[in-house]
Tab-separated table of C-alpha atoms in Angstrom:
chain	number	residue	atom	x	y	z
X	1	MET	CA	80.693	-24.801	96.878
X	2	ASN	CA	81.202	-28.083	98.671
X	3	TYR	CA	80.971	-31.402	96.873
X	4	GLU	CA	78.215	-33.634	98.140
X	5	ARG	CA	79.244	-36.902	96.501
X	6	ILE	CA	81.996	-38.691	94.625
X	7	LEU	CA	81.115	-40.507	91.438
X	8	ILE	CA	83.125	-43.732	90.978
X	9	ARG	CA	83.571	-45.341	87.572
X	10	TYR	CA	84.302	-49.059	87.313
X	11	GLY	CA	87.264	-50.317	85.321
X	12	GLU	CA	87.664	-54.002	84.483
X	13	ILE	CA	84.468	-54.714	86.406
X	14	SER	CA	82.574	-53.250	83.451
X	15	THR	CA	83.673	-56.213	81.303
X	16	LYS	CA	82.046	-58.734	83.662
X	17	GLY	CA	78.771	-60.361	82.732
X	18	ARG	CA	76.312	-62.112	85.003
X	19	ASN	CA	78.685	-62.086	87.971
X	20	ARG	CA	79.294	-58.332	87.838
X	21	ASN	CA	77.280	-57.750	91.004
X	22	LYS	CA	79.738	-59.895	92.984
X	23	PHE	CA	82.616	-57.657	91.910
X	24	VAL	CA	80.610	-54.523	92.662
X	25	GLU	CA	79.850	-55.813	96.162
X	26	LYS	CA	83.563	-56.545	96.740
X	27	LEU	CA	84.458	-53.010	95.642
X	28	LYS	CA	81.788	-51.562	97.912
X	29	LYS	CA	83.166	-53.587	100.823
X	30	SER	CA	86.722	-52.348	100.088
X	31	ILE	CA	85.593	-48.722	100.034
X	32	ILE	CA	83.561	-49.023	103.235
X	33	SER	CA	86.519	-50.636	104.988
X	34	ALA	CA	89.021	-48.036	103.742
X	35	LEU	CA	86.736	-45.156	104.738
X	36	ILE	CA	85.789	-46.534	108.148
X	37	SER	CA	87.103	-43.383	109.846
X	38	PHE	CA	84.446	-41.305	108.038
X	39	PRO	CA	81.248	-42.435	109.794
X	40	LYS	CA	78.858	-40.072	107.971
X	41	ILE	CA	79.467	-41.366	104.457
X	42	LYS	CA	77.002	-43.597	102.634
X	43	ILE	CA	77.652	-45.766	99.598
X	44	GLU	CA	75.185	-46.179	96.725
X	45	SER	CA	76.126	-48.810	94.165
X	46	GLY	CA	74.624	-49.600	90.784
X	47	ARG	CA	75.512	-51.733	87.792
X	48	ASP	CA	77.558	-48.986	86.090
X	49	ARG	CA	78.395	-46.457	88.806
X	50	MET	CA	78.972	-46.111	92.505
X	51	TYR	CA	78.539	-42.995	94.616
X	52	VAL	CA	80.131	-42.011	97.898
X	53	LEU	CA	77.666	-39.640	99.595
X	54	LEU	CA	79.809	-37.356	101.736
X	55	ASN	CA	77.175	-36.017	104.170
X	56	GLY	CA	79.557	-33.281	105.311
X	57	GLU	CA	82.763	-35.343	105.468
X	58	ASP	CA	86.005	-33.845	104.075
X	59	SER	CA	86.161	-34.684	100.365
X	60	GLU	CA	89.919	-34.030	100.045
X	61	ASP	CA	90.916	-36.740	102.534
X	62	ILE	CA	88.503	-39.230	101.002
X	63	LEU	CA	89.767	-38.523	97.464
X	64	MET	CA	93.312	-39.370	98.569
X	65	ILE	CA	92.183	-42.736	99.979
X	66	LEU	CA	90.132	-43.657	96.900
X	67	LYS	CA	93.241	-43.344	94.691
X	68	ASN	CA	94.643	-46.526	96.238
X	69	ILE	CA	91.565	-48.753	96.073
X	70	PHE	CA	91.686	-51.426	93.384
X	71	GLY	CA	88.696	-51.805	91.073
X	72	ILE	CA	88.237	-48.062	90.513
X	73	GLN	CA	89.041	-46.789	87.022
X	74	SER	CA	88.414	-43.113	87.790
X	75	PHE	CA	86.342	-40.930	90.068
X	76	SER	CA	85.038	-37.399	90.228
X	77	PRO	CA	83.832	-35.217	93.070
X	78	ALA	CA	80.372	-34.246	91.884
X	79	ILE	CA	77.233	-32.321	92.645
X	80	LYS	CA	73.805	-33.844	92.115
X	81	VAL	CA	71.281	-31.491	90.529
X	82	GLU	CA	67.633	-31.817	89.580
X	83	LYS	CA	67.174	-32.281	85.810
X	84	ASP	CA	66.044	-28.700	85.323
X	85	ILE	CA	67.951	-26.573	82.779
X	86	GLU	CA	67.916	-23.384	84.858
X	87	LYS	CA	69.106	-25.221	87.970
X	88	ILE	CA	71.862	-26.926	86.003
X	89	LYS	CA	72.904	-23.535	84.610
X	90	SER	CA	73.098	-22.054	88.086
X	91	VAL	CA	75.205	-24.887	89.537
X	92	SER	CA	77.456	-24.986	86.433
X	93	LEU	CA	78.237	-21.319	86.837
X	94	LYS	CA	79.001	-21.628	90.555
X	95	LEU	CA	81.196	-24.690	89.956
X	96	VAL	CA	83.321	-23.142	87.187
X	97	ALA	CA	83.474	-19.672	88.736
X	98	LYS	CA	84.909	-21.191	91.925
X	99	ILE	CA	87.995	-22.601	90.200
X	100	TYR	CA	88.346	-20.193	87.234
X	101	LYS	CA	91.521	-18.111	86.963
X	102	GLU	CA	91.962	-15.248	84.535
X	103	GLY	CA	92.873	-16.384	81.017
X	104	GLN	CA	91.816	-20.007	81.450
X	105	THR	CA	89.903	-22.016	78.844
X	106	PHE	CA	87.098	-24.551	79.217
X	107	LYS	CA	84.846	-26.995	77.476
X	108	ILE	CA	81.642	-28.843	78.311
X	109	THR	CA	81.574	-32.633	78.109
X	110	GLY	CA	77.942	-33.591	78.048
X	111	LYS	CA	76.593	-37.098	78.327
X	112	ARG	CA	72.901	-37.977	78.069
X	113	ALA	CA	72.245	-41.445	79.512
X	114	ASP	CA	68.596	-40.450	79.973
X	115	LYS	CA	67.347	-40.141	76.385
X	116	SER	CA	64.115	-38.505	77.539
X	117	PHE	CA	65.988	-35.350	78.603
X	118	GLU	CA	64.989	-32.401	76.430
X	119	LEU	CA	68.549	-31.553	75.263
X	120	ASP	CA	70.758	-33.958	73.322
X	121	THR	CA	74.545	-34.027	73.821
X	122	ASP	CA	75.192	-31.112	71.441
X	123	GLY	CA	72.388	-29.176	73.070
X	124	ILE	CA	73.886	-29.727	76.522
X	125	ASN	CA	77.289	-28.535	75.356
X	126	GLN	CA	75.954	-25.449	73.607
X	127	THR	CA	73.345	-24.390	76.172
X	128	PHE	CA	75.506	-24.552	79.260
X	129	GLY	CA	78.679	-23.461	77.439
X	130	ALA	CA	76.949	-20.304	76.254
X	131	HIS	CA	75.721	-19.617	79.782
X	132	LEU	CA	79.258	-19.762	81.142
X	133	LEU	CA	80.700	-17.562	78.365
X	134	LYS	CA	78.026	-14.982	79.013
X	135	ASN	CA	78.590	-14.795	82.758
X	136	ILE	CA	82.368	-15.266	83.258
X	137	THR	CA	84.471	-12.456	81.819
X	138	GLY	CA	87.567	-13.582	79.916
X	139	LEU	CA	86.587	-17.260	79.759
X	140	LYS	CA	87.412	-18.865	76.398
X	141	VAL	CA	86.631	-22.182	74.733
X	142	SER	CA	89.289	-24.804	73.979
X	143	MET	CA	88.135	-28.195	72.751
X	144	LYS	CA	91.608	-29.810	72.635
X	145	LYS	CA	93.364	-28.748	75.840
X	146	PRO	CA	90.929	-26.965	78.135
X	147	ASP	CA	92.020	-25.842	81.597
X	148	ILE	CA	88.553	-26.689	82.908
X	149	ASN	CA	86.437	-29.584	81.673
X	150	LEU	CA	82.914	-29.337	83.051
X	151	GLN	CA	81.281	-32.754	82.805
X	152	ILE	CA	77.509	-32.819	82.803
X	153	GLU	CA	75.993	-36.278	82.922
X	154	ILE	CA	72.227	-36.617	82.619
X	155	ARG	CA	71.007	-39.846	84.162
X	156	SER	CA	67.502	-41.087	84.873
X	157	GLU	CA	67.448	-39.951	88.484
X	158	ALA	CA	69.316	-36.615	88.230
X	159	ALA	CA	72.099	-34.629	86.583
X	160	TYR	CA	75.672	-34.869	87.880
X	161	LEU	CA	78.188	-32.058	87.469
X	162	SER	CA	81.922	-32.309	87.955
X	163	CYS	CA	85.048	-30.408	86.894
X	164	GLU	CA	87.619	-33.033	87.746
X	165	THR	CA	88.373	-36.656	86.759
X	166	ILE	CA	90.935	-38.439	88.906
X	167	LEU	CA	92.523	-41.705	87.766
X	168	GLY	CA	92.036	-44.646	90.105
X	169	ALA	CA	94.323	-47.616	90.770
X	170	GLY	CA	92.559	-49.903	88.261
X	171	GLY	CA	92.686	-53.668	88.725
X	172	LEU	CA	90.041	-55.768	90.475
X	173	PRO	CA	88.483	-55.300	93.927
X	174	VAL	CA	90.464	-57.002	96.678
X	175	GLY	CA	88.900	-60.361	97.504
X	176	SER	CA	87.197	-60.884	94.146
X	177	SER	CA	89.886	-63.408	93.104
X	178	GLY	CA	90.049	-65.344	96.388
X	179	LYS	CA	92.487	-65.407	99.290
X	180	ALA	CA	96.232	-66.200	99.414
X	181	LEU	CA	99.004	-66.037	102.017
X	182	LEU	CA	101.887	-63.629	101.350
X	183	MET	CA	105.387	-64.456	102.676
X	184	LEU	CA	106.365	-61.012	103.988
X	185	SER	CA	110.073	-60.783	104.858
X	186	GLY	CA	110.484	-57.056	105.441
X	187	GLY	CA	112.659	-56.425	102.385
X	188	LEU	CA	111.815	-54.515	99.229
X	189	ASP	CA	110.311	-57.345	97.193
X	190	SER	CA	107.561	-59.042	99.175
X	191	PRO	CA	105.477	-55.884	99.898
X	192	VAL	CA	105.518	-55.105	96.164
X	193	ALA	CA	104.479	-58.695	95.396
X	194	GLY	CA	101.599	-58.337	97.849
X	195	TYR	CA	100.546	-55.047	96.297
X	196	LEU	CA	100.480	-56.495	92.765
X	197	ALA	CA	98.569	-59.579	93.938
X	198	MET	CA	95.975	-57.351	95.592
X	199	LYS	CA	95.662	-55.412	92.344
X	200	ARG	CA	94.449	-58.606	90.663
X	201	GLY	CA	91.764	-58.999	93.289
X	202	ILE	CA	93.508	-61.310	95.765
X	203	GLU	CA	92.787	-60.890	99.463
X	204	ILE	CA	96.063	-61.434	101.278
X	205	GLU	CA	97.075	-62.510	104.745
X	206	ALA	CA	100.761	-61.915	105.482
X	207	VAL	CA	103.144	-64.403	107.141
X	208	HIS	CA	106.380	-63.219	108.740
X	209	PHE	CA	109.102	-65.403	110.287
X	210	PHE	CA	110.550	-63.960	113.474
X	211	SER	CA	113.811	-65.246	115.007
X	212	PRO	CA	114.674	-63.548	118.301
X	213	PRO	CA	117.275	-62.893	119.643
X	214	TYR	CA	118.898	-62.938	116.179
X	215	THR	CA	116.217	-60.496	115.026
X	216	ASN	CA	114.832	-57.843	117.342
X	217	GLU	CA	111.563	-56.018	118.014
X	218	ARG	CA	112.501	-53.268	115.570
X	219	SER	CA	112.571	-55.774	112.702
X	220	LYS	CA	109.129	-56.978	113.818
X	221	GLN	CA	107.851	-53.389	113.928
X	222	LYS	CA	109.218	-52.874	110.425
X	223	VAL	CA	106.978	-55.676	109.137
X	224	ILE	CA	103.990	-54.299	111.034
X	225	ASP	CA	104.594	-50.901	109.410
X	226	LEU	CA	104.754	-52.522	105.975
X	227	SER	CA	101.512	-54.339	106.743
X	228	LYS	CA	99.875	-51.016	107.594
X	229	LYS	CA	100.793	-49.719	104.153
X	230	LEU	CA	99.189	-52.739	102.491
X	231	ALA	CA	96.197	-52.461	104.828
X	232	GLY	CA	95.633	-48.958	103.456
X	233	ILE	CA	94.414	-50.565	100.230
X	234	SER	CA	91.809	-52.926	101.654
X	235	GLY	CA	91.156	-51.354	105.042
X	236	SER	CA	92.782	-54.105	107.105
X	237	LEU	CA	95.263	-56.954	106.849
X	238	THR	CA	95.858	-60.090	108.898
X	239	LEU	CA	99.503	-60.629	109.870
X	240	HIS	CA	100.776	-63.979	111.168
X	241	ILE	CA	104.117	-63.838	113.014
X	242	VAL	CA	105.759	-67.262	113.164
X	243	PRO	CA	108.412	-68.037	115.844
X	244	PHE	CA	111.253	-69.424	113.743
X	245	THR	CA	114.343	-69.421	116.000
X	246	GLN	CA	114.251	-73.095	117.003
X	247	ILE	CA	113.885	-74.257	113.419
X	248	GLN	CA	116.719	-72.077	112.134
X	249	GLU	CA	119.023	-73.304	114.903
X	250	ALA	CA	118.155	-76.925	114.056
X	251	VAL	CA	118.898	-76.318	110.387
X	252	GLN	CA	122.254	-74.743	111.212
X	253	LYS	CA	123.149	-77.711	113.414
X	254	GLN	CA	122.063	-80.600	111.168
X	255	VAL	CA	122.190	-79.479	107.522
X	256	PRO	CA	125.428	-78.751	105.593
X	257	GLU	CA	125.945	-75.016	105.285
X	258	ASN	CA	125.603	-74.852	101.514
X	259	TYR	CA	122.180	-76.562	101.703
X	260	SER	CA	120.926	-74.718	104.796
X	261	MET	CA	119.203	-71.974	102.790
X	262	THR	CA	117.321	-74.516	100.656
X	263	THR	CA	116.085	-76.407	103.716
X	264	THR	CA	115.136	-73.171	105.470
X	265	ARG	CA	112.968	-72.111	102.516
X	266	ARG	CA	111.344	-75.559	102.368
X	267	LEU	CA	110.433	-75.375	106.051
X	268	MET	CA	109.010	-71.891	105.608
X	269	LEU	CA	106.776	-73.202	102.845
X	270	ARG	CA	105.652	-76.134	104.977
X	271	ILE	CA	104.596	-73.734	107.741
X	272	VAL	CA	102.800	-71.375	105.350
X	273	GLU	CA	101.076	-74.397	103.828
X	274	GLU	CA	99.636	-75.304	107.246
X	275	LEU	CA	98.521	-71.701	107.872
X	276	ARG	CA	96.953	-71.591	104.407
X	277	LYS	CA	94.826	-74.636	105.226
X	278	MET	CA	93.754	-73.135	108.559
X	279	HIS	CA	92.721	-69.830	106.995
X	280	GLU	CA	91.212	-71.248	103.790
X	281	GLY	CA	93.638	-69.649	101.362
X	282	LEU	CA	94.009	-70.894	97.803
X	283	ALA	CA	97.626	-69.938	97.032
X	284	ILE	CA	100.942	-68.738	98.449
X	285	ILE	CA	102.552	-65.495	97.240
X	286	THR	CA	106.285	-64.794	97.329
X	287	GLY	CA	108.469	-61.859	96.315
X	288	GLU	CA	110.853	-64.022	94.297
X	289	SER	CA	112.480	-62.600	91.163
X	290	LEU	CA	114.271	-65.073	88.915
X	291	GLY	CA	118.051	-65.014	89.363
X	292	GLN	CA	118.057	-62.299	92.025
X	293	VAL	CA	119.652	-64.450	94.777
X	294	ALA	CA	120.790	-68.058	95.162
X	295	SER	CA	117.375	-69.293	96.357
X	296	GLN	CA	115.667	-67.792	93.321
X	297	THR	CA	117.211	-69.896	90.560
X	298	LEU	CA	114.935	-72.318	88.742
X	299	GLU	CA	116.858	-75.229	90.279
X	300	SER	CA	116.310	-73.837	93.799
X	301	MET	CA	112.630	-73.211	93.166
X	302	PHE	CA	112.275	-76.774	91.856
X	303	ALA	CA	113.861	-78.166	95.040
X	304	ILE	CA	111.923	-75.875	97.385
X	305	ASN	CA	108.534	-76.318	95.718
X	306	GLU	CA	108.587	-80.055	96.373
X	307	VAL	CA	107.101	-79.606	99.857
X	308	THR	CA	103.756	-78.227	98.672
X	309	ASN	CA	101.150	-78.725	95.969
X	310	THR	CA	99.610	-75.328	96.639
X	311	PRO	CA	99.893	-72.857	93.727
X	312	ILE	CA	102.754	-70.423	94.342
X	313	LEU	CA	102.240	-66.986	92.800
X	314	ARG	CA	105.357	-64.930	92.043
X	315	PRO	CA	104.214	-61.521	90.732
X	316	LEU	CA	107.837	-60.260	90.462
X	317	ILE	CA	109.362	-63.292	88.762
X	318	THR	CA	110.375	-61.467	85.529
X	319	MET	CA	110.979	-58.005	86.967
X	320	ASP	CA	114.312	-56.223	87.346
X	321	LYS	CA	115.316	-54.926	90.769
X	322	LEU	CA	115.067	-51.307	89.579
X	323	ASP	CA	111.471	-51.910	88.464
X	324	ILE	CA	110.650	-53.344	91.894
X	325	ILE	CA	112.268	-50.380	93.663
X	326	LYS	CA	110.248	-47.979	91.497
X	327	ILE	CA	106.969	-49.589	92.571
X	328	ALA	CA	108.135	-49.717	96.212
X	329	ARG	CA	108.631	-45.953	96.101
X	330	GLU	CA	105.231	-45.421	94.481
X	331	ILE	CA	103.392	-47.419	97.153
X	332	ASP	CA	105.476	-45.840	99.943
X	333	THR	CA	107.024	-49.056	101.278
X	334	HIS	CA	110.592	-48.338	100.095
X	335	ASP	CA	111.801	-46.296	103.069
X	336	ILE	CA	110.388	-48.829	105.534
X	337	SER	CA	111.945	-51.782	103.706
X	338	ILE	CA	115.452	-50.307	103.769
X	339	ARG	CA	115.515	-49.837	107.541
X	340	PRO	CA	118.744	-51.576	108.637
X	341	PHE	CA	117.274	-54.346	110.789
X	342	GLU	CA	118.020	-58.027	110.269
X	343	ASP	CA	115.251	-60.460	109.365
X	344	CYS	CA	115.321	-64.252	109.369
X	345	CYS	CA	116.407	-64.319	105.722
X	346	THR	CA	119.555	-62.270	106.374
X	347	ILE	CA	120.843	-64.180	109.398
X	348	PHE	CA	122.747	-67.476	109.074
X	349	VAL	CA	123.403	-66.708	105.392
X	350	PRO	CA	125.895	-69.330	104.092
X	351	ALA	CA	129.098	-68.128	102.434
X	352	SER	CA	128.493	-70.265	99.340
X	353	PRO	CA	124.842	-71.323	99.075
X	354	LYS	CA	123.902	-73.934	96.501
X	355	THR	CA	122.406	-72.284	93.439
X	356	LYS	CA	121.573	-75.665	91.868
X	357	PRO	CA	120.476	-77.835	94.811
X	358	LYS	CA	119.332	-81.427	94.221
X	359	ARG	CA	116.065	-82.684	95.667
X	360	GLU	CA	117.484	-86.053	96.666
X	361	LYS	CA	120.347	-84.420	98.562
X	362	VAL	CA	118.177	-81.992	100.502
X	363	GLN	CA	115.781	-84.857	101.328
X	364	TYR	CA	118.735	-86.865	102.657
X	365	TYR	CA	120.061	-84.046	104.847
X	366	GLU	CA	116.605	-83.341	106.275
X	367	SER	CA	116.038	-87.024	107.088
X	368	PHE	CA	118.246	-86.764	110.185
X	369	VAL	CA	115.839	-84.412	111.972
X	370	ASP	CA	112.106	-84.750	112.652
X	371	PHE	CA	111.159	-81.321	111.396
X	372	THR	CA	107.457	-82.235	111.470
X	373	LEU	CA	107.259	-81.646	115.214
X	374	LEU	CA	109.106	-78.323	114.921
X	375	VAL	CA	106.774	-77.185	112.121
X	376	LYS	CA	103.723	-78.150	114.199
X	377	LYS	CA	105.060	-76.256	117.224
X	378	ALA	CA	105.804	-73.129	115.158
X	379	VAL	CA	102.284	-73.119	113.701
X	380	GLU	CA	100.711	-73.571	117.138
X	381	GLU	CA	102.719	-70.686	118.602
X	382	THR	CA	102.093	-68.291	115.716
X	383	GLU	CA	100.889	-64.871	116.800
X	384	THR	CA	98.136	-63.298	114.688
X	385	LEU	CA	97.496	-59.569	114.510
X	386	GLN	CA	94.823	-57.594	112.723
X	387	ILE	CA	96.489	-54.555	111.186
X	388	ARG	CA	94.667	-51.375	110.224
X	389	PRO	CA	96.042	-48.372	108.324
X	390	SER	CA	94.966	-46.027	111.101
X	391	ASN	CA	97.853	-47.321	113.184
X	392	GLN	CA	95.438	-49.088	115.464
X	393	MET	CA	96.060	-52.700	116.211
X	394	GLU	CA	93.209	-54.883	117.283
X	395	ASP	CA	93.386	-57.642	119.815
X	396	SER	CA	95.491	-60.666	119.108
X	397	PHE	CA	93.614	-63.589	117.627
X	398	LYS	CA	96.057	-66.120	118.967
X	399	GLU	CA	93.270	-67.977	120.710
X	400	LEU	CA	91.897	-68.993	117.323
X	401	PHE	CA	94.785	-71.414	117.010
């Protein structure tokens, strides 16, 4: 028996009031985008449920993709049946018999949303449970730990039968909390920060700083591969690649070595700030974790933050490195992040960077160079790519700048 639809249950969306429809529409958009390679599917959305109508598409592949979409509490491959007791009996038997193995136990979990249906919840459990016991030899009942849980949900339009409930990713649909720009270095932290931000409903565009010849094409490809992983959640992701060589060379030439890292981070923020304005973002996301490196002390953050009034979100700020690595493995970015290619954050690293830089000192050192022109040039020459999880890259949108 092939499943014909997948029933999707909302998580936190269910707590929303008058604006619930906006969240439902965002979730629907996320699912359509993630399942774009399955052209036959149709989506039906309601206030309490959403259905993916398979129309012959492979349910196994689609189930794997749905696990990563934020806003879904759980989902079940299901069969829609007319609200006729004999027809429900027939489909129940076929569904359980298909997966039953000798010695297994079962229970019926009935739910009657349509109160006009002739059987109440106990009646559903008893009627269809008895039918299965009568027709499947060796099948036994277990109410506490059944091997098979046949869910029968009677709704106004039809009955829905399913034997499996799969946990979703939870959170809020991507885009329901607005847009922000993620500073994506290529290391372990920033992809995890992006993932957690997306889980709270933020649509992200990634910004990567590229410094050839000090960094090579393989380091750029590493970031593109990380972007593909994040794109698997929302269906696509915009990646901005900023040419950063000239700025880093100017910093190395004009700023004392122990302050060079602070100035570099400030210039990165100034560039991301300009990109944020151009692309109508509301915040900047970083992978900073307090105390992890010299630039991630409170004193450094205080000095670096001076260049922008935009909210800076730091989803990892209180997390240990081992916790971050655990999530990186779970979202399958770990092995990409540890590829041994330099990025702009690992070149020109000073021997003794300032862990407690002073704002007035960094302002003084930067006053000898007109970085404004360099920032403007870097923004103008930024390359923008649209990344999709299917390993297809759309045309560059550089002309938009």
